[in-house]
């Protein structure tokens, strides 16, 4: 069965600094991969997705992610973090039965 | 455009009571999902519908949980009787395309069972 691991439970980053969130997946076939963001008290919002093709995908809010098959990873990055990026971030993988399996999430705190 | 609308946003009830959570998906979306979020278990898919028909309810934890979708614009998740371990945030999400993986989530219903 497919699964997703987010090794970092909590990351603190200074405003203006770069951010990288790690995601490792376990899936036998070519995965469909996603990053979602959840602001406090809100539902999840899709940041970006990878299905095939270019391994570097661009998303909303200035985020990008890189798919590395050899490392079974799909890490999320942002060059310069804004205070509004403080949220919880979820990596997810989709199997053929359309079930999304979410990671445990990484909480990002942005300090001034 | 209105997003996915859930009600109530907050519900506090006593153990043994019936709880009904409601969801209105985005118009035109033919997939509807119910998720549960807890600190211990994270996000879990409970059930999903396609064109109002339940497709996979393998995530429904017990017979105390039931979900219906009587029409394209309304779904309910019912817990009867409720227990303290059901305390969680329940999310409804909808989608227009099986293969995009882009789910549109509501703001959730936070359930506390005392």
Coordinates of N, CA and C in Angstrom, one line a residue:
Chain A
X1 N 0.8 -1.2 0.0 CA 0.0 0.0 0.0 C 0.9 1.2 0.0
X2 N 0.3 2.3 -0.6 CA 1.1 3.5 -0.7 C 1.1 4.2 0.7
X3 N 2.2 4.9 1.0 CA 2.3 5.7 2.2 C 3.2 6.9 2.0
X4 N 3.1 7.8 2.9 CA 3.9 9.1 2.8 C 4.5 9.3 4.2
X5 N 5.7 9.7 4.2 CA 6.4 10.1 5.4 C 6.9 11.5 5.3
X6 N 6.6 12.3 6.3 CA 7.1 13.6 6.4 C 8.0 13.6 7.7
X7 N 9.3 13.6 7.5 CA 10.2 13.4 8.7 C 10.1 14.5 9.7
X8 N 9.8 15.7 9.3 CA 9.9 16.9 10.2 C 8.5 17.2 10.7
X9 N 8.3 17.2 12.0 CA 7.0 17.5 12.5 C 6.8 19.0 12.6
X10 N 7.9 19.7 12.9 CA 7.8 21.2 13.1 C 9.1 21.8 12.6
X11 N 8.9 22.9 11.8 CA 10.1 23.7 11.3 C 9.8 25.1 11.6
X12 N 10.9 25.8 12.1 CA 10.8 27.2 12.4 C 11.8 27.9 11.4
X13 N 11.3 28.9 10.7 CA 12.1 29.6 9.7 C 11.9 31.1 9.9
X14 N 13.0 31.9 9.6 CA 12.9 33.3 9.7 C 12.2 33.9 8.4
X15 N 11.5 34.9 8.6 CA 10.9 35.5 7.4 C 12.0 36.0 6.4
X16 N 11.8 35.7 5.2 CA 12.7 36.0 4.1 C 13.7 34.8 3.9
X17 N 13.8 33.9 4.8 CA 14.7 32.8 4.6 C 14.0 31.7 3.7
X18 N 14.8 30.8 3.2 CA 14.3 29.7 2.3 C 13.7 28.6 3.2
X19 N 12.8 27.9 2.6 CA 12.1 26.8 3.3 C 12.2 25.5 2.4
X20 N 12.5 24.4 3.1 CA 12.3 23.1 2.4 C 11.7 22.1 3.3
X21 N 10.6 21.5 2.8 CA 9.9 20.5 3.6 C 10.1 19.2 2.9
X22 N 10.4 18.2 3.7 CA 10.7 16.9 3.1 C 9.5 15.9 3.0
X23 N 9.5 15.1 2.0 CA 8.4 14.2 1.8 C 9.0 12.9 1.1
X24 N 8.8 11.8 1.7 CA 9.2 10.5 1.1 C 8.0 9.6 1.0
X25 N 7.9 9.0 -0.2 CA 6.7 8.2 -0.4 C 7.1 6.7 -0.7
X26 N 6.2 5.9 -0.5 CA 6.3 4.4 -0.8 C 5.2 4.0 -1.7
X27 N 5.6 3.7 -2.9 CA 4.5 3.3 -3.8 C 5.2 2.5 -5.0
X28 N 4.6 1.4 -5.4 CA 5.3 0.6 -6.4 C 5.3 1.2 -7.8
X29 N 4.2 1.8 -8.2 CA 4.1 2.4 -9.5 C 4.5 3.8 -9.5
X30 N 4.3 4.5 -10.7 CA 4.5 5.9 -10.8 C 3.5 6.6 -9.9
X31 N 3.9 7.4 -9.0 CA 2.9 8.0 -8.0 C 2.4 9.3 -8.6
X32 N 1.2 9.6 -8.1 CA 0.7 11.0 -8.3 C 0.9 11.6 -6.9
X33 N 1.6 12.7 -6.9 CA 2.0 13.4 -5.6 C 1.5 14.8 -5.5
X34 N 1.2 15.2 -4.3 CA 0.6 16.4 -4.0 C 1.2 17.1 -2.8
X35 N 1.1 18.4 -2.7 CA 1.3 19.1 -1.5 C 0.1 20.0 -1.3
X36 N -0.4 19.9 0.0 CA -1.5 20.7 0.4 C -1.1 21.6 1.6
X37 N -1.7 22.7 1.8 CA -1.5 23.6 2.9 C -2.7 23.8 3.7
X38 N -2.6 23.8 5.0 CA -3.8 24.1 5.9 C -3.4 25.2 6.8
X39 N -4.1 26.3 6.7 CA -4.0 27.4 7.6 C -4.9 27.1 8.8
X40 N -4.5 27.7 10.0 CA -5.3 27.4 11.2 C -6.8 27.6 11.0
X41 N -7.5 26.7 11.4 CA -9.0 26.7 11.3 C -9.6 26.6 10.0
X42 N -8.8 26.2 9.0 CA -9.2 26.2 7.6 C -9.1 24.7 7.1
X43 N -9.7 24.5 5.9 CA -9.5 23.3 5.2 C -8.2 23.3 4.5
X44 N -7.9 22.2 3.8 CA -6.7 22.1 3.0 C -6.9 22.7 1.7
X45 N -5.8 23.3 1.2 CA -5.7 23.8 -0.2 C -4.6 23.3 -0.9
X46 N -4.8 22.9 -2.2 CA -3.8 22.3 -3.0 C -2.7 23.4 -3.4
X47 N -1.5 23.1 -3.1 CA -0.4 23.9 -3.5 C 0.2 23.6 -4.9
X48 N 0.4 22.3 -5.1 CA 0.9 21.8 -6.4 C 0.7 20.3 -6.5
X49 N 0.9 19.8 -7.7 CA 0.8 18.3 -7.9 C 1.8 17.9 -9.0
X50 N 2.1 16.6 -8.9 CA 3.0 16.0 -9.9 C 2.3 14.7 -10.4
X51 N 2.2 14.7 -11.7 CA 1.7 13.4 -12.4 C 2.7 12.8 -13.2
X52 N 3.4 13.6 -14.0 CA 4.4 13.0 -14.9 C 5.1 14.2 -15.6
X53 N 6.2 13.9 -16.4 CA 6.8 15.0 -17.1 C 7.9 15.6 -16.3
X54 N 8.0 16.9 -16.4 CA 9.0 17.7 -15.7 C 9.0 17.5 -14.2
X55 N 10.1 17.1 -13.7 CA 10.2 16.7 -12.3 C 10.2 17.9 -11.3
X56 N 10.3 19.1 -11.9 CA 10.2 20.3 -11.0 C 8.9 20.9 -11.4
X57 N 8.0 21.0 -10.4 CA 6.7 21.6 -10.6 C 6.5 22.8 -9.8
X58 N 5.8 23.8 -10.4 CA 5.6 25.0 -9.8 C 4.1 25.1 -9.2
X59 N 4.0 25.7 -8.1 CA 2.6 25.8 -7.6 C 2.2 27.2 -7.2
X60 N 1.2 27.3 -6.4 CA 0.7 28.6 -6.0 C 1.6 29.2 -4.9
X61 N 1.4 30.4 -4.6 CA 2.1 31.1 -3.5 C 3.6 31.0 -3.6
X62 N 4.1 30.8 -4.7 CA 5.6 30.8 -4.9 C 6.3 29.5 -4.5
X63 N 5.5 28.5 -4.3 CA 6.1 27.2 -3.9 C 6.5 26.4 -5.2
X64 N 7.5 25.5 -5.0 CA 7.8 24.5 -6.0 C 8.2 23.2 -5.3
X65 N 8.1 22.1 -6.1 CA 8.5 20.8 -5.5 C 9.3 20.1 -6.6
X66 N 10.2 19.2 -6.2 CA 10.9 18.4 -7.1 C 10.7 16.9 -6.8
X67 N 10.4 16.2 -7.9 CA 10.2 14.8 -7.8 C 11.5 14.1 -8.1
X68 N 11.9 13.2 -7.2 CA 13.2 12.5 -7.4 C 12.9 11.0 -7.2
X69 N 12.7 10.3 -8.3 CA 12.3 8.9 -8.2 C 13.4 8.1 -7.5
X70 N 14.7 8.4 -7.7 CA 15.7 7.6 -7.1 C 15.7 7.7 -5.6
X71 N 15.2 8.8 -5.1 CA 15.2 9.0 -3.7 C 13.8 8.8 -3.1
X72 N 12.8 8.5 -3.9 CA 11.4 8.4 -3.5 C 11.0 9.6 -2.7
X73 N 11.4 10.8 -3.3 CA 11.1 12.0 -2.5 C 10.3 13.0 -3.4
X74 N 9.7 13.9 -2.7 CA 8.9 15.0 -3.4 C 9.0 16.2 -2.4
X75 N 10.1 16.8 -2.3 CA 10.3 17.9 -1.4 C 9.8 19.2 -1.9
X76 N 9.2 20.0 -0.9 CA 8.6 21.3 -1.2 C 9.6 22.4 -0.9
X77 N 9.6 23.4 -1.7 CA 10.6 24.5 -1.4 C 9.9 25.8 -1.7
X78 N 10.5 26.8 -1.0 CA 10.1 28.2 -1.3 C 11.4 29.1 -1.0
X79 N 11.8 29.9 -1.9 CA 13.0 30.6 -1.8 C 13.0 31.7 -0.6
X80 N 11.9 32.3 -0.4 CA 11.8 33.4 0.6 C 10.4 33.3 1.2
X81 N 10.4 33.0 2.5 CA 9.2 32.8 3.2 C 8.6 34.1 3.7
X82 N 7.3 34.1 3.7 CA 6.5 35.3 4.2 C 5.8 34.8 5.5
X83 N 5.5 35.8 6.3 CA 4.8 35.4 7.6 C 3.5 34.7 7.3
X84 N 2.9 35.0 6.2 CA 1.6 34.3 5.9 C 1.8 32.8 5.5
X85 N 3.0 32.4 5.3 CA 3.3 31.0 5.0 C 3.2 30.1 6.3
X86 N 3.1 30.7 7.4 CA 2.9 29.9 8.6 C 1.6 29.0 8.5
X87 N 1.8 27.7 8.6 CA 0.7 26.8 8.4 C 1.2 25.4 8.5
X88 N 0.3 24.5 8.3 CA 0.6 23.1 8.3 C 0.6 22.6 6.9
X89 N 1.6 21.8 6.5 CA 1.8 21.4 5.1 C 1.7 19.8 5.1
X90 N 0.9 19.4 4.1 CA 0.7 17.9 4.0 C 1.2 17.5 2.6
X91 N 2.0 16.4 2.6 CA 2.3 15.7 1.4 C 1.3 14.6 1.2
X92 N 0.9 14.3 0.0 CA 0.0 13.2 -0.2 C 0.3 12.4 -1.5
X93 N 0.0 11.2 -1.5 CA 0.2 10.3 -2.7 C -1.2 9.7 -3.0
X94 N -1.4 9.5 -4.3 CA -2.7 8.9 -4.8 C -2.4 7.6 -5.4
X95 N -3.2 6.6 -5.0 CA -3.1 5.3 -5.7 C -4.2 5.2 -6.8
X96 N -4.2 4.1 -7.5 CA -5.1 4.0 -8.6 C -6.6 4.0 -8.2
X97 N -6.8 3.8 -6.9 CA -8.2 3.8 -6.5 C -8.7 5.2 -6.1
X98 N -7.9 6.1 -6.4 CA -8.2 7.5 -6.1 C -8.2 7.9 -4.6
X99 N -7.7 7.1 -3.8 CA -7.6 7.5 -2.4 C -6.3 8.2 -2.2
X100 N -6.4 9.4 -1.6 CA -5.2 10.1 -1.2 C -4.8 9.7 0.1
X101 N -3.5 9.3 0.2 CA -2.9 9.1 1.5 C -2.0 10.2 1.9
X102 N -2.4 10.8 3.1 CA -1.7 12.0 3.5 C -0.6 11.7 4.5
X103 N 0.5 12.5 4.5 CA 1.5 12.4 5.5 C 1.0 13.0 6.8
X104 N 1.8 12.9 7.9 CA 1.3 13.4 9.2 C 1.4 14.9 9.2
X105 N 2.0 15.6 8.3 CA 2.0 17.0 8.3 C 3.3 17.6 8.9
X106 N 3.7 18.8 8.4 CA 4.8 19.5 9.0 C 4.2 20.9 9.3
X107 N 4.4 21.3 10.5 CA 4.0 22.7 10.9 C 5.1 23.6 10.7
X108 N 4.8 24.7 10.1 CA 5.8 25.7 9.8 C 5.5 27.0 10.6
X109 N 6.5 27.4 11.4 CA 6.4 28.6 12.1 C 7.3 29.6 11.5
X110 N 6.9 30.9 11.3 CA 7.7 31.9 10.7 C 8.0 33.0 11.8
X111 N 9.2 33.2 12.0 CA 9.6 34.2 13.0 C 10.0 35.5 12.3
X112 N 9.7 36.6 12.9 CA 10.0 37.9 12.3 C 11.5 38.2 12.3
Chain B
X1 N -17.2 32.5 -6.3 CA -17.9 31.2 -6.3 C -17.9 30.6 -4.9
X2 N -19.0 30.0 -4.4 CA -19.0 29.5 -3.1 C -18.1 28.2 -3.1
X3 N -17.4 28.0 -2.0 CA -16.6 26.8 -1.9 C -17.5 25.7 -1.3
X4 N -16.8 24.7 -0.8 CA -17.5 23.6 0.0 C -18.0 24.2 1.3
X5 N -19.3 23.9 1.6 CA -19.8 24.5 2.8 C -20.2 23.4 3.7
X6 N -19.7 23.5 5.0 CA -20.0 22.5 6.0 C -20.7 23.2 7.2
X7 N -21.5 22.4 7.8 CA -22.2 22.8 9.0 C -22.4 21.6 9.9
X8 N -22.4 21.9 11.2 CA -22.0 23.1 11.9 C -20.5 23.2 11.9
X9 N -19.9 24.4 12.2 CA -18.5 24.5 12.3 C -18.0 23.9 13.6
X10 N -18.8 24.0 14.6 CA -18.4 23.5 15.9 C -19.6 22.8 16.5
X11 N -19.4 21.6 17.1 CA -20.5 20.9 17.7 C -19.9 20.2 19.0
X12 N -20.6 20.5 20.1 CA -20.2 19.9 21.4 C -21.5 19.1 21.8
X13 N -21.3 17.8 22.1 CA -22.4 17.0 22.5 C -21.9 16.0 23.5
X14 N -22.9 15.3 24.1 CA -22.6 14.4 25.1 C -22.6 13.0 24.5
X15 N -21.8 12.1 25.1 CA -21.7 10.7 24.7 C -23.1 10.1 24.6
X16 N -23.3 9.4 23.5 CA -24.5 8.7 23.3 C -25.5 9.5 22.4
X17 N -25.2 10.7 22.2 CA -26.1 11.5 21.4 C -25.8 11.3 19.9
X18 N -26.8 11.6 19.1 CA -26.6 11.5 17.6 C -26.1 12.8 17.1
X19 N -25.1 12.7 16.2 CA -24.5 13.9 15.6 C -24.7 13.8 14.1
X20 N -25.1 14.9 13.5 CA -25.2 14.9 12.0 C -24.4 16.1 11.5
X21 N -23.5 15.8 10.6 CA -22.7 16.8 10.0 C -23.1 16.9 8.5
X22 N -23.1 18.1 8.0 CA -23.6 18.4 6.7 C -22.6 19.0 5.8
X23 N -22.8 18.8 4.5 CA -21.9 19.3 3.5 C -22.6 19.6 2.2
X24 N -22.3 20.7 1.7 CA -22.7 21.1 0.4 C -21.5 21.2 -0.5
X25 N -21.3 20.4 -1.5 CA -20.2 20.4 -2.4 C -20.2 21.6 -3.4
X26 N -19.2 21.8 -4.1 CA -19.2 22.8 -5.1 C -20.0 22.3 -6.3
X27 N -20.8 23.2 -6.8 CA -21.7 22.9 -7.8 C -21.0 22.3 -9.0
X28 N -21.4 21.2 -9.6 CA -20.8 20.6 -10.7 C -19.7 19.6 -10.4
X29 N -19.4 19.5 -9.1 CA -18.4 18.5 -8.7 C -19.1 17.2 -8.5
X30 N -18.6 16.1 -9.0 CA -19.3 14.8 -8.9 C -18.6 13.8 -8.0
X31 N -17.6 14.3 -7.3 CA -17.0 13.4 -6.3 C -17.1 14.2 -5.0
X32 N -17.4 13.4 -3.9 CA -17.5 14.0 -2.6 C -16.8 13.1 -1.6
X33 N -16.0 13.7 -0.7 CA -15.2 12.9 0.2 C -15.5 13.4 1.6
X34 N -15.5 12.4 2.6 CA -15.5 12.8 4.0 C -14.2 12.3 4.6
X35 N -13.5 13.2 5.3 CA -12.2 13.0 6.0 C -12.4 13.3 7.4
X36 N -11.6 12.6 8.2 CA -11.5 12.9 9.7 C -10.1 13.2 10.0
X37 N -9.9 14.3 10.8 CA -8.5 14.7 11.2 C -8.4 14.7 12.7
X38 N -7.4 13.9 13.2 CA -7.1 13.9 14.6 C -5.6 14.0 14.8
X39 N -5.2 14.4 16.0 CA -3.8 14.5 16.2 C -3.1 13.1 16.1
X40 N -3.8 12.1 16.6 CA -3.2 10.8 16.7 C -3.1 10.1 15.3
X41 N -4.1 10.3 14.5 CA -4.2 9.5 13.3 C -4.1 10.3 12.0
X42 N -4.0 11.7 12.2 CA -3.9 12.5 11.0 C -5.1 12.6 10.2
X43 N -5.0 12.7 8.9 CA -6.1 12.7 8.0 C -6.5 11.4 7.5
X44 N -7.7 11.0 7.7 CA -8.2 9.7 7.3 C -9.4 9.8 6.4
X45 N -9.4 9.1 5.2 CA -10.5 9.1 4.4 C -11.6 8.1 4.9
X46 N -12.8 8.6 5.1 CA -13.8 7.8 5.7 C -14.6 7.2 4.6
X47 N -15.1 8.0 3.6 CA -15.9 7.5 2.6 C -15.9 8.5 1.4
X48 N -16.1 8.0 0.2 CA -16.3 8.9 -0.9 C -17.4 8.5 -1.8
X49 N -18.0 9.4 -2.5 CA -19.1 9.3 -3.4 C -18.8 9.7 -4.8
X50 N -19.3 9.1 -5.8 CA -19.3 9.5 -7.1 C -20.7 9.6 -7.7
X51 N -21.1 10.7 -8.2 CA -22.5 10.9 -8.7 C -23.5 10.4 -7.6
X52 N -23.3 10.8 -6.4 CA -24.2 10.5 -5.3 C -24.1 9.0 -4.8
X53 N -23.3 8.2 -5.4 CA -23.3 6.8 -5.1 C -22.0 6.5 -4.2
X54 N -22.2 5.9 -3.1 CA -21.0 5.6 -2.3 C -20.1 4.6 -3.0
X55 N -18.8 4.9 -3.2 CA -17.9 4.1 -3.9 C -17.0 3.3 -3.0
X56 N -16.6 3.9 -1.9 CA -15.6 3.2 -1.0 C -15.9 3.7 0.4
X57 N -16.4 2.8 1.3 CA -16.6 3.2 2.6 C -15.8 2.4 3.6
X58 N -14.7 1.9 3.1 CA -13.8 1.1 3.9 C -13.1 1.9 5.1
X59 N -13.1 3.2 5.0 CA -12.6 4.0 6.1 C -13.5 4.3 7.2
X60 N -14.8 4.0 7.0 CA -15.7 4.2 8.1 C -15.4 3.4 9.2
X61 N -15.2 4.0 10.4 CA -14.6 3.2 11.5 C -15.5 2.1 12.1
X62 N -16.8 2.4 12.2 CA -17.7 1.5 12.8 C -19.1 1.7 12.3
X63 N -20.0 0.7 12.7 CA -21.4 0.9 12.2 C -22.1 2.1 12.8
X64 N -21.5 2.7 13.8 CA -22.1 3.9 14.3 C -22.0 5.0 13.3
X65 N -21.1 4.9 12.4 CA -21.0 5.9 11.3 C -21.7 5.6 10.1
X66 N -22.4 6.6 9.6 CA -23.1 6.4 8.3 C -23.1 7.7 7.5
X67 N -23.1 7.6 6.2 CA -23.0 8.7 5.3 C -24.0 8.5 4.2
X68 N -24.6 9.6 3.8 CA -25.6 9.6 2.7 C -25.3 10.8 1.8
X69 N -25.8 10.6 0.6 CA -25.7 11.7 -0.4 C -27.0 11.6 -1.2
X70 N -28.1 12.2 -0.7 CA -29.4 12.1 -1.4 C -29.5 12.8 -2.7
X71 N -28.6 13.8 -2.9 CA -28.6 14.5 -4.2 C -27.2 15.1 -4.4
X72 N -27.0 15.7 -5.5 CA -25.7 16.2 -5.9 C -25.2 17.4 -5.1
X73 N -26.1 18.0 -4.3 CA -25.7 19.2 -3.6 C -25.8 19.0 -2.1
X74 N -25.8 17.8 -1.6 CA -26.0 17.7 -0.2 C -25.5 16.3 0.3
X75 N -24.8 16.3 1.4 CA -24.3 15.0 2.0 C -24.3 15.2 3.5
X76 N -24.6 14.0 4.2 CA -24.5 14.0 5.6 C -23.6 12.9 6.1
X77 N -23.0 13.2 7.2 CA -22.3 12.2 7.9 C -22.9 12.1 9.3
X78 N -23.3 10.9 9.7 CA -24.0 10.8 10.9 C -23.3 9.8 11.9
X79 N -23.3 10.1 13.1 CA -22.6 9.3 14.1 C -23.7 9.0 15.2
X80 N -24.0 7.8 15.4 CA -25.1 7.4 16.4 C -24.8 6.0 16.9
X81 N -24.6 5.9 18.2 CA -24.4 7.0 19.2 C -22.9 7.5 19.2
X82 N -22.8 8.7 19.5 CA -21.4 9.3 19.5 C -20.6 8.9 20.8
X83 N -19.3 8.8 20.7 CA -18.4 8.5 21.8 C -17.3 9.5 21.8
X84 N -16.7 9.7 23.0 CA -15.6 10.7 23.1 C -14.5 10.5 22.1
X85 N -14.2 9.2 21.7 CA -13.1 9.0 20.7 C -13.5 9.5 19.3
X86 N -14.7 9.9 19.1 CA -15.1 10.4 17.8 C -14.8 11.9 17.7
X87 N -14.3 12.5 18.8 CA -13.9 13.9 18.8 C -12.8 14.1 17.7
X88 N -13.0 15.0 16.8 CA -12.1 15.2 15.7 C -12.6 16.4 14.9
X89 N -11.9 16.8 13.9 CA -12.4 17.7 12.9 C -12.7 16.9 11.6
X90 N -13.9 17.0 11.2 CA -14.4 16.3 10.0 C -14.5 17.2 8.8
X91 N -13.8 16.8 7.8 CA -13.8 17.6 6.6 C -14.6 17.0 5.4
X92 N -15.2 17.8 4.7 CA -15.8 17.4 3.5 C -15.0 18.0 2.3
X93 N -14.9 17.3 1.3 CA -14.1 17.8 0.1 C -14.9 17.3 -1.2
X94 N -14.7 18.1 -2.2 CA -15.3 17.7 -3.5 C -14.3 17.9 -4.6
X95 N -14.6 17.2 -5.7 CA -13.7 17.3 -6.8 C -14.5 17.0 -8.1
X96 N -14.0 17.6 -9.2 CA -14.7 17.5 -10.4 C -14.1 16.4 -11.4
X97 N -12.9 15.9 -11.0 CA -12.2 15.0 -11.9 C -11.5 14.0 -11.1
X98 N -11.8 12.8 -11.3 CA -11.2 11.7 -10.6 C -9.6 11.7 -10.7
X99 N -9.1 12.1 -11.8 CA -7.7 12.0 -12.0 C -6.8 13.2 -11.7
X100 N -7.4 14.2 -11.2 CA -6.5 15.4 -11.0 C -6.0 15.4 -9.5
X101 N -6.7 14.7 -8.7 CA -6.3 14.7 -7.3 C -6.5 16.0 -6.6
X102 N -7.1 17.0 -7.2 CA -7.3 18.3 -6.6 C -8.6 18.3 -5.9
X103 N -8.6 18.2 -4.6 CA -9.7 18.2 -3.7 C -9.9 19.6 -3.2
X104 N -11.2 20.0 -3.2 CA -11.5 21.3 -2.6 C -12.2 21.0 -1.2
X105 N -11.5 21.5 -0.2 CA -12.0 21.2 1.2 C -12.9 22.3 1.7
X106 N -13.8 21.9 2.5 CA -14.5 22.8 3.4 C -13.7 23.2 4.6
X107 N -14.3 24.0 5.4 CA -13.5 24.5 6.6 C -13.6 23.6 7.7
X108 N -14.3 22.5 7.6 CA -14.4 21.5 8.6 C -15.4 21.7 9.7
X109 N -15.8 20.6 10.3 CA -16.7 20.6 11.5 C -15.9 20.0 12.7
X110 N -15.7 20.9 13.7 CA -15.0 20.4 14.9 C -16.0 19.8 15.8
X111 N -15.9 18.5 16.1 CA -16.8 17.8 16.9 C -16.1 17.4 18.3
X112 N -16.8 17.8 19.3 CA -16.3 17.4 20.7 C -17.4 16.6 21.3
X113 N -17.0 15.4 21.7 CA -18.0 14.5 22.4 C -17.5 14.4 23.9
X114 N -18.4 14.8 24.8 CA -18.0 14.8 26.2 C -18.4 13.5 26.9

